[in-house]
mmCIF file of C-alpha atoms in Angstrom:
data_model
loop_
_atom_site.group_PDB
_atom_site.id
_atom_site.type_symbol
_atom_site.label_atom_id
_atom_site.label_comp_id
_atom_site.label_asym_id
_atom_site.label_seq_id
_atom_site.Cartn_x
_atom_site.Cartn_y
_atom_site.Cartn_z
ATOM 1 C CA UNK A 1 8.448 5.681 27.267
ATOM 2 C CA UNK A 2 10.451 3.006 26.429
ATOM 3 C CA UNK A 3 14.567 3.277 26.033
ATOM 4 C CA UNK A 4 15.649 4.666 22.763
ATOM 5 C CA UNK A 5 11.793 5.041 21.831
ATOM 6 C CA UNK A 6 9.745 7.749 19.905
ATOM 7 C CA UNK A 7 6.183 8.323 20.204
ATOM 8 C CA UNK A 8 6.257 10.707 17.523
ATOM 9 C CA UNK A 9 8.568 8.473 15.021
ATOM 10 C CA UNK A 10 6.581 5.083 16.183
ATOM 11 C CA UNK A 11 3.094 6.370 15.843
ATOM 12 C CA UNK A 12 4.415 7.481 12.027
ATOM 13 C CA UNK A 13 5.769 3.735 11.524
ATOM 14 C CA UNK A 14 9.088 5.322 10.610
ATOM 15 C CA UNK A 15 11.292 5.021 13.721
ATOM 16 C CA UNK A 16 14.669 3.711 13.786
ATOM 17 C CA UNK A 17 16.863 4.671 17.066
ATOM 18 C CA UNK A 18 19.663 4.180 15.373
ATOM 19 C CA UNK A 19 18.601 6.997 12.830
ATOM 20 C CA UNK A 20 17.342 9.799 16.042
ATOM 21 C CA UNK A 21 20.501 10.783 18.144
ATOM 22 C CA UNK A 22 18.670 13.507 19.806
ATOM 23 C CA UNK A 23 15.373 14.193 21.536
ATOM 24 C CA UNK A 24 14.835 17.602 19.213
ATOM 25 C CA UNK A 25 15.389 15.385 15.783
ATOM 26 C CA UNK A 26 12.886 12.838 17.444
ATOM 27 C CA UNK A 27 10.446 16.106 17.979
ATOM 28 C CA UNK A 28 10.291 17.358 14.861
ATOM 29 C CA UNK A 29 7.502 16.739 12.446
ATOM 30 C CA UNK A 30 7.983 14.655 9.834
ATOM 31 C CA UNK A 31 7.482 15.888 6.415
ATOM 32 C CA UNK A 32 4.443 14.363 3.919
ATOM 33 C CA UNK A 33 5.425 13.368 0.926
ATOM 34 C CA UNK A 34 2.549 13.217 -2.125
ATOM 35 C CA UNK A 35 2.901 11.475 -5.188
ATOM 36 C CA UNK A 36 0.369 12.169 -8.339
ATOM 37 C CA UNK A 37 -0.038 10.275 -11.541
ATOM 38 C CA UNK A 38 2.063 8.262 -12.881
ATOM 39 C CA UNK A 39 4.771 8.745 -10.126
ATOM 40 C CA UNK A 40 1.916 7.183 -7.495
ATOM 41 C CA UNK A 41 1.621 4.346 -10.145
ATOM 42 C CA UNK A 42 5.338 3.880 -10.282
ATOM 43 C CA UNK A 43 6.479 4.257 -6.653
ATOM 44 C CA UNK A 44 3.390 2.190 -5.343
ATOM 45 C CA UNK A 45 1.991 4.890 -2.904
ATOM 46 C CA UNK A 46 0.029 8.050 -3.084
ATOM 47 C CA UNK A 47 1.944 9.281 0.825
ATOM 48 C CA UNK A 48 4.821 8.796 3.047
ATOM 49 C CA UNK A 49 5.645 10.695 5.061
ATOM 50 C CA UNK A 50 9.640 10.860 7.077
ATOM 51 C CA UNK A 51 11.598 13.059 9.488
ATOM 52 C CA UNK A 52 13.473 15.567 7.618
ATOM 53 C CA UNK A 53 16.972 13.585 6.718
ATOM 54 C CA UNK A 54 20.209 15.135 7.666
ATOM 55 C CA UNK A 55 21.408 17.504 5.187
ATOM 56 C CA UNK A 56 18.399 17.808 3.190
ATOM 57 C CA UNK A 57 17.578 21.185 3.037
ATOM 58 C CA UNK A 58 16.127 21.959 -0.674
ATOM 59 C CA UNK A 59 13.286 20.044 -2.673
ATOM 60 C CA UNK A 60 16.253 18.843 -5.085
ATOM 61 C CA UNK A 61 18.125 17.530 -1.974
ATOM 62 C CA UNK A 62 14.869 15.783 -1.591
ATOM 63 C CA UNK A 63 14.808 14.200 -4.287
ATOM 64 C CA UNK A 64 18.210 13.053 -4.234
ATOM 65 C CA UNK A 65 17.217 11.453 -1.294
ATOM 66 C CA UNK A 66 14.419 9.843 -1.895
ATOM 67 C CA UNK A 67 15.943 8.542 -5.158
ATOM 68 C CA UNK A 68 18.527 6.699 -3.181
ATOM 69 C CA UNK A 69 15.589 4.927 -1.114
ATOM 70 C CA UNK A 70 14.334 2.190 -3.726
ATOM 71 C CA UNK A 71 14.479 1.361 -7.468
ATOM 72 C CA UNK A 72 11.255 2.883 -8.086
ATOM 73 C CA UNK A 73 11.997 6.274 -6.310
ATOM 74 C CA UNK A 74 15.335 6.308 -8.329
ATOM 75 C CA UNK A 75 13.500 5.285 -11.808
ATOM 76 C CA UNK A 76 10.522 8.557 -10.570
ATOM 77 C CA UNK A 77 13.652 10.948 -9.821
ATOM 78 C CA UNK A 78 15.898 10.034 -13.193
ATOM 79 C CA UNK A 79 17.549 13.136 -14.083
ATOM 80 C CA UNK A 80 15.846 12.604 -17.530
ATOM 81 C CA UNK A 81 12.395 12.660 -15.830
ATOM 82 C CA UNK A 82 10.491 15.555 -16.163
ATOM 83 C CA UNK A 83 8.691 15.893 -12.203
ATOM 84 C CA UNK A 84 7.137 19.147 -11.015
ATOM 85 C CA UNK A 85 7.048 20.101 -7.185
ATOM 86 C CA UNK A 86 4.567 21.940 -4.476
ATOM 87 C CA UNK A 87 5.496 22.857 -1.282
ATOM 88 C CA UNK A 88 2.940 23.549 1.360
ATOM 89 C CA UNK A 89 0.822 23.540 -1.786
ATOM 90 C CA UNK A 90 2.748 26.589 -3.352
ATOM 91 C CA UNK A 91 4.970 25.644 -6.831
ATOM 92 C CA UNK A 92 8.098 25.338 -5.919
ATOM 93 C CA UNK A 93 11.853 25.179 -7.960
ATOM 94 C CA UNK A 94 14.626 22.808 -7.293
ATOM 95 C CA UNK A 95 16.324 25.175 -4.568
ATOM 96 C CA UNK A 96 13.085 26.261 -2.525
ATOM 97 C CA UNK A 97 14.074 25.328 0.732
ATOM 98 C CA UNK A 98 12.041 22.914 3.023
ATOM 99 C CA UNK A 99 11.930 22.479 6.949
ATOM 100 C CA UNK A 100 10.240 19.567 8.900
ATOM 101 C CA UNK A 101 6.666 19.629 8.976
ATOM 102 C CA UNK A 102 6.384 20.901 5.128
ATOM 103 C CA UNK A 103 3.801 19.110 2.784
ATOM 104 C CA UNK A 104 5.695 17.657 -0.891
ATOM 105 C CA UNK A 105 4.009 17.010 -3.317
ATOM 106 C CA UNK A 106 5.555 15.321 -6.627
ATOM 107 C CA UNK A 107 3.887 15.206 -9.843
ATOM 108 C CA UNK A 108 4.070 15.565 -13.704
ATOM 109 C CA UNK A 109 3.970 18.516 -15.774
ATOM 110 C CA UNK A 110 0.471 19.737 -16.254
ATOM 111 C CA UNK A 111 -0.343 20.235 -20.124
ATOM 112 C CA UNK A 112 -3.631 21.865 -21.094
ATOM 113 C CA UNK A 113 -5.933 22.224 -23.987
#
C-alpha cells in the first residue's frame, strides 16, 4: 500500500492523510449518510458517506458537523429547520448516540392525512 494511504478511505473517495493519524481510525467504517426530500434537493445528493469525525458522538453532533461542511448543509441543519433522523433505520432523538459503520438518514417531518 502506498505511504500514508487507505484502501478503505480511497475506495470511499473520502481520504485525506492528513485527516487519519492512526491505522484503527483508517479501519473503521465510514458512516452513510441519507438525505430525503427536500434536504436531497437542497444539499445536491441523496448519500455520502464519511469516517466518523472526531468528537462526534450523537446524531446532533452530527449535524453540527455536517452543517459546518458547506452552505447548503448549514442552510438543511438551521436551528429553525424542522429535520427528523433514523439511525440504522430506527427513529432516533438528537442525543441517540452513533458509532462508525451506522446508517443516517435525514429527512422532514412526515405529516399524514
Amino acid at each position: 500500500m502506498a505511504e500514508g494511504g487507505c484502501a478503505i478511505g480511497k475506495r470511499h473517495g473520502y481520504h485525506d492523510a492528513s485527516a487519519h493519524n492512526s491505522y484503527t481510525a483508517c479501519m473503521q467504517k465510514p458512516l452513510t449518510i441519507l438525505y430525503f426530500a427536500w434536504l436531497r434537493e437542497l444539499i445536491g445528493t441523496s448519500a455520502q458517506t464519511l469516517p466518523l469525525p472526531d468528537g462526534v458522538g450523537t446524531v446532533a453532533a452530527l449535524m453540527r458537523h455536517l452543517a459546518a461542511t458547506s452552505p447548503a448543509h448549514a442552510t438543511a441543519f438551521a436551528p429553525d429547520r424542522k429535520v427528523r433522523c433514523a439511525v440504522n433505520q430506527e427513529f432516533a432523538s438528537p442525543d441517540t448516540p452513533i458509532a462508525p459503520g451506522d446508517e443516517i438518514g435525514f429527512f422532514p417531518p412526515v405529516t399524514g392525512g
